[in-house]
Amino acid sequence: MKSSVKVTIHASQFPEKIRRDLLASLRTRQVNHKFHYDSVKQTQKWLALHQVYSPSRNDADCAATYGRAFGEAANQIKAGRVHVAGLGCGGGQKDTRLLKLLKAGGKKILYTPCDVSAAMVLVARAAAICAVPENNCFPLVCDLASAKDLPSLFTQSPAPRAPRLVTFFGMIPNFEPQQILPKLASLVRPGDFLLFSANLAPGADYAAGVEKVLPQYDNPPTRDWLMTFLLDLGVERGAGKLHFTIEAGGFGLKRVVARFHFQRTGRVEIESEKFTFRRGESIRLFFSYRYTPVLVRKILARQALEVRGQWITQSEEEGVFFCRPIS
Ligand SMILES: C[S@@+](CC[C@H](N)C(=O)[O-])C[C@H]1O[C@@H](n2cnc3c(N)ncnc32)[C@H](O)[C@@H]1O
C-alpha cells in the first residue's frame, strides 16, 4: 500500500467556498446535504448507518438487482477501455462491484471516485484498487452541485477518448432534480453510458409508498447522524426536537424531510458571523425524494437521457437504470 495518495481537490471544495456554503445553509435554514458528510466522524456514522439500513448491503435481492444491471452495462460496453466516473461514490462498494465485473470481462479500467468528502474518496479508492491498478485511480473531491466546469475536469483524464461509464447511485434523492441533472447530463457524452439508481416509493399508490418507507429515515442511527451537524456547531441536543415529515416537491415528487424545531433559543457562531435560532423556528437538515420508475424516466428524458434497461428490487424500494444519451 502507498504511504501517500494524490487526490485532486476542486475549487468547489476549497475552504473559503465551504465556509460560504456553510454560512448560506445557516442563513437560509436549509442545510446543504454535503455538510452531513464533512467530517471523519460523520463519514464513519454514515458508513455504519449504510451498513445497517442500505438494502444494497443487507438485502440479497437488492444486491442481485444491482448485479443484473452491472452485468448488462458490462455487456453493452464493447470498447477495451472504459473510464468509470463514480459520482458521489461514498464508500465505493457499488462501484467496486462494477469494476470487478469489468475487470473480469478483460477491460482496461480507469476510475475516478468523486465525492464531496475526501474521506469517502479515499475509502472508495482503497476498495477499488483490488480491481483497478493504483495508477489508474484518480480520486477527486468536488461539489457536483456547484462546480461549473465538470466536463473539462473529466476530460483532463489520461484517457479522454475512452468511453465513460458514469455511476450516480443513491444521489438523486438528496438534490433538487433541476439543479443536479443538467450537471449529470453534461458528463454523459454521445457514446457514453450512465448507471443511475434511485430510492423508490413501493406499490401502486405513490403517497402510501412514501409513508411506508418513513421508518427507514426516522430511526435512532439516522437521527444521530443528522444531528451531528448541529451538535458540532454547538447547538445543544435539548434545544429542540427533530421531526420527520412528508412534503410535496416539484415535478409531482414527494420527499421525506427532517427538520430540527427549536424549543428554546439556539446560537451558532462561525468566527464573526452569528446566527440566532429563536424558539419556534426550524432548520431543514435533510430531504430525500422518493421516485417511481415512471418519474425517473421522465426526469431523465428532460435531459435527453434515455433509460434502456431498468431493474427494480422485489421490495420495489430501489431501482437501477441503465441509460444512454438520446442521439
Ligand atoms: C447517499 S450517499 C451515496 C453513496 C454511494 N453512491 C452509494 O450508493 O452507496 C451520498 C454521497 O454523496 C456525497 N455528496 C453529497 N453531496 C455532494 C455533492 N454536492 N457533490 C458530491 N458528492 C456529494 C456524500 O458525501 C455521499 O458520499
Coordinates of C-alpha atoms and ligand atoms in Angstrom, one line a residue:
M1 CA 0.0 0.0 0.0
K2 CA 1.3 3.5 -0.9
S3 CA 2.1 5.8 2.0
S4 CA 0.6 8.8 0.2
V5 CA -2.1 9.2 -2.4
K6 CA -2.7 12.0 -4.9
V7 CA -6.2 13.5 -4.5
T8 CA -7.4 16.3 -6.7
I9 CA -9.4 18.9 -4.8
H10 CA -11.7 21.0 -7.0
A11 CA -12.2 24.7 -6.1
S12 CA -15.8 23.9 -5.2
Q13 CA -14.4 22.3 -2.1
F14 CA -11.8 24.8 -1.2
P15 CA -12.1 26.1 2.4
E16 CA -13.4 29.5 1.5
K17 CA -16.2 28.1 -0.7
I18 CA -17.1 25.6 2.0
R19 CA -17.3 28.4 4.5
R20 CA -19.6 30.4 2.2
D21 CA -21.8 27.3 1.7
L22 CA -22.0 26.7 5.4
L23 CA -23.0 30.3 6.1
A24 CA -25.6 30.1 3.4
S25 CA -27.0 26.9 5.0
L26 CA -27.4 28.6 8.3
R27 CA -28.8 31.8 6.9
T28 CA -31.4 30.1 4.7
R29 CA -32.2 27.5 7.4
Q30 CA -31.7 24.8 4.7
V31 CA -28.7 22.6 5.2
N32 CA -26.7 21.7 2.1
H33 CA -26.6 17.9 2.3
K34 CA -22.8 17.9 1.8
F35 CA -22.4 19.1 5.4
H36 CA -23.6 15.7 6.6
Y37 CA -20.5 14.0 5.1
D38 CA -18.0 16.7 6.0
S39 CA -16.0 15.3 9.0
V40 CA -14.4 11.9 9.5
K41 CA -16.9 11.4 12.4
Q42 CA -19.9 12.0 10.0
T43 CA -18.4 9.8 7.3
Q44 CA -18.0 6.9 9.9
K45 CA -21.5 7.4 11.2
W46 CA -22.9 7.4 7.6
L47 CA -20.9 4.3 6.6
A48 CA -22.2 2.5 9.7
L49 CA -25.8 3.6 9.0
H50 CA -25.4 2.5 5.4
Q51 CA -24.1 -0.9 6.5
V52 CA -27.2 -1.5 8.6
Y53 CA -30.0 0.2 6.6
S54 CA -29.0 0.2 3.0
P55 CA -30.9 -2.5 1.1
S56 CA -27.9 -2.9 -1.2
R57 CA -25.8 -4.0 1.8
N58 CA -28.2 -6.2 3.6
D59 CA -30.9 -7.3 1.2
A60 CA -29.7 -10.1 -1.1
D61 CA -32.3 -9.3 -3.7
C62 CA -31.2 -5.7 -3.8
A63 CA -27.6 -6.7 -4.2
A64 CA -28.6 -9.1 -7.0
T65 CA -30.6 -6.3 -8.7
Y66 CA -27.5 -4.2 -8.9
G67 CA -25.6 -7.2 -10.1
R68 CA -28.0 -7.7 -13.0
A69 CA -27.8 -4.0 -14.0
F70 CA -24.0 -4.2 -13.8
G71 CA -23.9 -7.3 -15.9
E72 CA -25.9 -5.6 -18.6
A73 CA -23.7 -2.5 -18.6
A74 CA -20.6 -4.6 -18.9
N75 CA -22.1 -6.5 -21.8
Q76 CA -23.1 -3.3 -23.6
I77 CA -19.6 -1.7 -23.4
K78 CA -17.7 -3.1 -26.4
A79 CA -14.5 -0.9 -26.1
G80 CA -11.5 -2.5 -24.5
R81 CA -11.0 0.6 -22.2
V82 CA -13.5 2.3 -20.0
H83 CA -13.4 5.3 -17.7
V84 CA -15.7 4.8 -14.7
A85 CA -16.7 8.1 -13.1
G86 CA -18.2 7.3 -9.7
L87 CA -20.2 10.5 -8.8
G88 CA -21.0 10.7 -5.1
C89 CA -19.1 7.4 -4.7
G90 CA -19.5 7.2 -1.0
G91 CA -17.5 4.2 0.3
G92 CA -17.4 2.9 -3.3
Q93 CA -18.9 -0.5 -2.5
K94 CA -21.2 -0.4 -5.5
D95 CA -18.6 1.0 -7.9
T96 CA -16.2 -1.7 -6.8
R97 CA -18.6 -4.5 -7.7
L98 CA -19.0 -2.9 -11.1
L99 CA -15.2 -2.5 -11.5
K100 CA -14.6 -6.2 -10.6
L101 CA -17.1 -7.2 -13.3
L102 CA -15.5 -5.0 -15.9
K103 CA -12.1 -6.4 -15.0
A104 CA -13.3 -9.9 -15.3
G105 CA -14.6 -9.0 -18.8
G106 CA -11.0 -8.1 -19.7
K107 CA -11.5 -4.3 -19.8
K108 CA -8.7 -1.9 -19.1
I109 CA -10.2 0.4 -16.5
L110 CA -9.6 3.9 -15.3
Y111 CA -11.6 5.0 -12.2
T112 CA -12.4 8.4 -10.8
P113 CA -14.1 8.1 -7.4
C114 CA -15.6 11.6 -6.9
D115 CA -17.3 12.8 -3.8
V116 CA -17.6 16.0 -1.7
S117 CA -15.8 14.2 1.1
A118 CA -12.0 13.5 1.0
A119 CA -12.5 10.6 3.5
M120 CA -15.1 9.0 1.2
V121 CA -12.9 9.2 -2.0
L122 CA -10.1 7.6 0.0
V123 CA -12.3 4.8 1.3
A124 CA -13.7 4.3 -2.3
R125 CA -10.2 4.2 -3.7
A126 CA -9.0 1.7 -1.2
A127 CA -12.0 -0.5 -2.1
A128 CA -11.4 -0.2 -5.8
I129 CA -7.7 -1.0 -6.1
C130 CA -8.5 -4.7 -6.0
A131 CA -9.9 -4.2 -9.5
V132 CA -8.1 -1.1 -10.8
P133 CA -4.4 -0.5 -10.9
E134 CA -3.5 2.2 -8.4
N135 CA -2.0 4.4 -11.1
N136 CA -5.4 4.3 -12.9
C137 CA -7.3 5.6 -9.9
F138 CA -7.8 9.4 -9.8
P139 CA -9.7 10.4 -6.6
L140 CA -11.5 13.7 -7.0
V141 CA -13.0 15.8 -4.3
C142 CA -15.7 18.1 -5.8
D143 CA -19.1 19.6 -5.1
L144 CA -21.1 18.3 -8.0
A145 CA -23.9 20.7 -7.4
S146 CA -21.8 23.9 -7.6
A147 CA -18.8 23.0 -9.8
K148 CA -19.3 24.9 -13.1
D149 CA -16.6 23.1 -15.2
L150 CA -17.4 19.5 -14.6
P151 CA -16.9 18.4 -18.3
S152 CA -13.5 19.9 -18.5
L153 CA -12.5 18.3 -15.2
F154 CA -13.2 14.9 -16.5
T155 CA -11.7 15.3 -20.0
Q156 CA -8.4 16.1 -18.3
S157 CA -8.2 12.3 -17.5
P158 CA -5.3 10.4 -19.1
A159 CA -7.7 8.7 -21.5
P160 CA -10.1 11.5 -22.5
R161 CA -11.5 9.5 -25.5
A162 CA -12.2 6.2 -23.7
P163 CA -16.0 5.7 -23.3
R164 CA -17.2 6.9 -19.9
L165 CA -19.4 4.9 -17.6
V166 CA -20.9 7.4 -15.2
T167 CA -22.4 6.0 -12.0
F168 CA -24.8 8.0 -9.9
F169 CA -26.0 5.7 -7.2
G170 CA -28.3 6.9 -4.4
M171 CA -27.6 10.5 -5.2
I172 CA -30.7 11.8 -6.8
P173 CA -32.9 11.7 -3.6
N174 CA -30.8 14.5 -1.9
F175 CA -30.8 17.0 -4.7
E176 CA -33.4 19.2 -6.4
P177 CA -33.5 17.4 -9.8
Q178 CA -33.4 20.6 -11.8
Q179 CA -30.2 21.6 -10.1
I180 CA -28.2 18.3 -10.4
L181 CA -29.5 16.6 -13.6
P182 CA -28.1 19.2 -16.1
K183 CA -24.7 18.6 -14.4
L184 CA -25.0 14.9 -14.6
A185 CA -26.1 15.1 -18.3
S186 CA -23.1 17.3 -19.1
L187 CA -20.8 14.4 -18.2
V188 CA -22.6 11.7 -20.3
R189 CA -21.3 12.4 -23.9
P190 CA -22.6 10.7 -27.0
G191 CA -21.3 7.1 -26.8
D192 CA -21.1 7.2 -23.0
F193 CA -23.1 5.2 -20.5
L194 CA -24.9 6.0 -17.3
L195 CA -25.9 3.7 -14.4
F196 CA -28.3 5.6 -12.1
S197 CA -30.1 4.3 -9.0
A198 CA -33.0 5.8 -7.1
N199 CA -34.8 5.1 -4.0
L200 CA -38.4 4.3 -4.9
A201 CA -41.8 4.5 -3.3
P202 CA -43.1 0.9 -3.3
G203 CA -46.6 -0.1 -4.5
A204 CA -49.1 1.4 -6.9
D205 CA -50.1 4.2 -4.5
Y206 CA -47.3 6.7 -4.6
A207 CA -48.3 8.6 -1.4
A208 CA -48.8 5.4 0.6
G209 CA -45.4 4.1 -0.7
V210 CA -43.6 7.2 0.7
E211 CA -45.4 6.7 4.1
K212 CA -44.3 3.1 4.1
V213 CA -40.6 4.0 3.9
L214 CA -40.7 6.7 6.5
P215 CA -39.2 4.4 9.3
Q216 CA -36.1 4.0 7.1
Y217 CA -35.3 7.6 7.9
D218 CA -37.0 8.2 11.3
N219 CA -34.7 5.9 13.4
P220 CA -32.0 6.4 16.0
P221 CA -28.9 6.0 13.9
T222 CA -30.2 8.4 11.2
R223 CA -31.2 10.9 13.8
D224 CA -27.8 10.6 15.4
W225 CA -26.0 11.1 12.0
L226 CA -28.1 14.1 11.0
M227 CA -27.9 15.8 14.5
T228 CA -24.0 15.7 14.3
F229 CA -24.1 18.7 12.1
L230 CA -25.9 20.9 14.7
L231 CA -24.2 19.4 17.7
D232 CA -20.7 20.0 16.2
L233 CA -21.7 23.7 15.7
G234 CA -22.5 24.0 19.4
V235 CA -26.3 23.6 19.4
E236 CA -27.4 21.7 22.4
R237 CA -29.3 18.4 21.8
G238 CA -32.1 19.6 24.2
A239 CA -32.6 22.9 22.4
G240 CA -35.3 21.3 20.3
K241 CA -36.6 18.3 18.5
L242 CA -36.0 16.6 15.2
H243 CA -39.2 15.8 13.2
F244 CA -39.6 13.8 10.0
T245 CA -42.5 14.7 7.6
I246 CA -43.5 14.0 4.1
E247 CA -43.8 17.0 1.7
A248 CA -44.7 17.6 -1.9
G249 CA -41.9 18.9 -4.1
G250 CA -41.7 19.9 -7.8
F251 CA -42.4 17.6 -10.8
G252 CA -45.1 15.8 -8.8
L253 CA -42.5 14.4 -6.5
K254 CA -42.8 13.7 -2.7
R255 CA -39.9 13.7 -0.2
V256 CA -39.2 12.8 3.4
V257 CA -37.9 15.9 5.2
A258 CA -36.1 16.2 8.5
R259 CA -36.3 19.5 10.4
F260 CA -35.0 20.5 13.8
H261 CA -37.5 22.6 15.6
F262 CA -36.1 24.9 18.3
Q263 CA -37.9 24.9 21.6
R264 CA -35.6 27.4 23.1
T265 CA -33.1 29.9 21.6
G266 CA -30.1 28.3 20.0
R267 CA -26.9 30.2 18.9
V268 CA -24.2 29.3 16.3
E269 CA -21.1 31.4 15.8
I270 CA -18.8 30.9 12.8
E271 CA -15.9 33.3 13.5
S272 CA -17.5 36.8 13.3
E273 CA -20.8 35.5 11.9
K274 CA -23.6 34.9 14.5
F275 CA -26.8 33.0 13.9
T276 CA -29.7 33.0 16.4
F277 CA -32.5 30.5 16.1
R278 CA -35.5 31.6 18.2
R279 CA -38.0 29.3 19.9
G280 CA -40.5 28.1 17.3
E281 CA -38.0 28.4 14.4
S282 CA -36.7 25.4 12.5
I283 CA -33.9 24.4 10.3
R284 CA -34.2 21.8 7.5
L285 CA -31.4 19.3 8.0
F286 CA -32.2 16.8 5.2
F287 CA -34.6 15.7 2.5
S288 CA -34.9 12.6 0.4
Y289 CA -37.1 12.4 -2.7
R290 CA -38.7 9.1 -3.5
Y291 CA -39.3 8.3 -7.1
T292 CA -41.3 5.8 -9.2
P293 CA -39.8 4.2 -12.3
V294 CA -42.0 6.4 -14.4
L295 CA -40.8 9.6 -12.6
V296 CA -37.2 8.5 -13.1
R297 CA -37.8 8.1 -16.9
K298 CA -39.5 11.5 -17.0
I299 CA -36.8 13.5 -15.3
L300 CA -34.0 11.8 -17.3
A301 CA -35.8 12.4 -20.6
R302 CA -35.8 16.1 -19.8
Q303 CA -32.0 15.9 -20.0
A304 CA -32.1 13.8 -23.2
L305 CA -31.1 10.7 -21.3
E306 CA -33.0 7.5 -22.3
V307 CA -33.5 4.6 -19.9
R308 CA -32.5 1.5 -21.9
G309 CA -32.9 -1.0 -19.1
Q310 CA -34.3 -1.0 -15.5
W311 CA -34.0 -3.4 -12.6
I312 CA -36.3 -3.0 -9.7
T313 CA -35.9 -4.8 -6.4
Q314 CA -38.7 -7.2 -5.2
S315 CA -39.5 -4.7 -2.4
E316 CA -40.0 -2.1 -5.1
E317 CA -37.9 0.3 -2.9
E318 CA -34.9 0.7 -5.1
G319 CA -34.3 0.7 -8.9
V320 CA -31.2 0.7 -11.1
F321 CA -31.4 2.3 -14.5
F322 CA -29.1 1.8 -17.5
C323 CA -29.2 4.9 -19.7
R324 CA -27.7 6.3 -22.9
P325 CA -27.9 9.9 -24.3
I326 CA -30.6 10.3 -26.9
S327 CA -28.8 10.8 -30.2
Ligands
LIG1 C1 -26.4 8.6 -0.1 S1 -24.7 8.7 -0.3 C2 -24.5 7.6 -1.8 C3 -23.1 6.9 -1.8 C4 -22.9 5.8 -2.9 N1 -23.1 6.4 -4.2 C5 -23.8 4.7 -2.6 O1 -24.8 4.5 -3.3 O2 -23.5 3.9 -1.7 C6 -24.4 10.3 -0.9 C7 -22.9 10.6 -1.2 O3 -22.9 11.8 -1.9 C8 -21.9 12.6 -1.5 N2 -22.3 14.0 -1.7 C9 -23.3 14.8 -1.1 N3 -23.4 16.0 -1.6 C10 -22.5 16.0 -2.6 C11 -22.1 17.0 -3.6 N4 -22.7 18.2 -3.6 N5 -21.2 16.7 -4.5 C12 -20.6 15.5 -4.5 N6 -20.9 14.5 -3.6 C13 -21.8 14.8 -2.7 C14 -21.8 12.3 0.0 O4 -20.5 12.6 0.6 C15 -22.1 10.8 0.0 O5 -20.9 10.0 -0.1

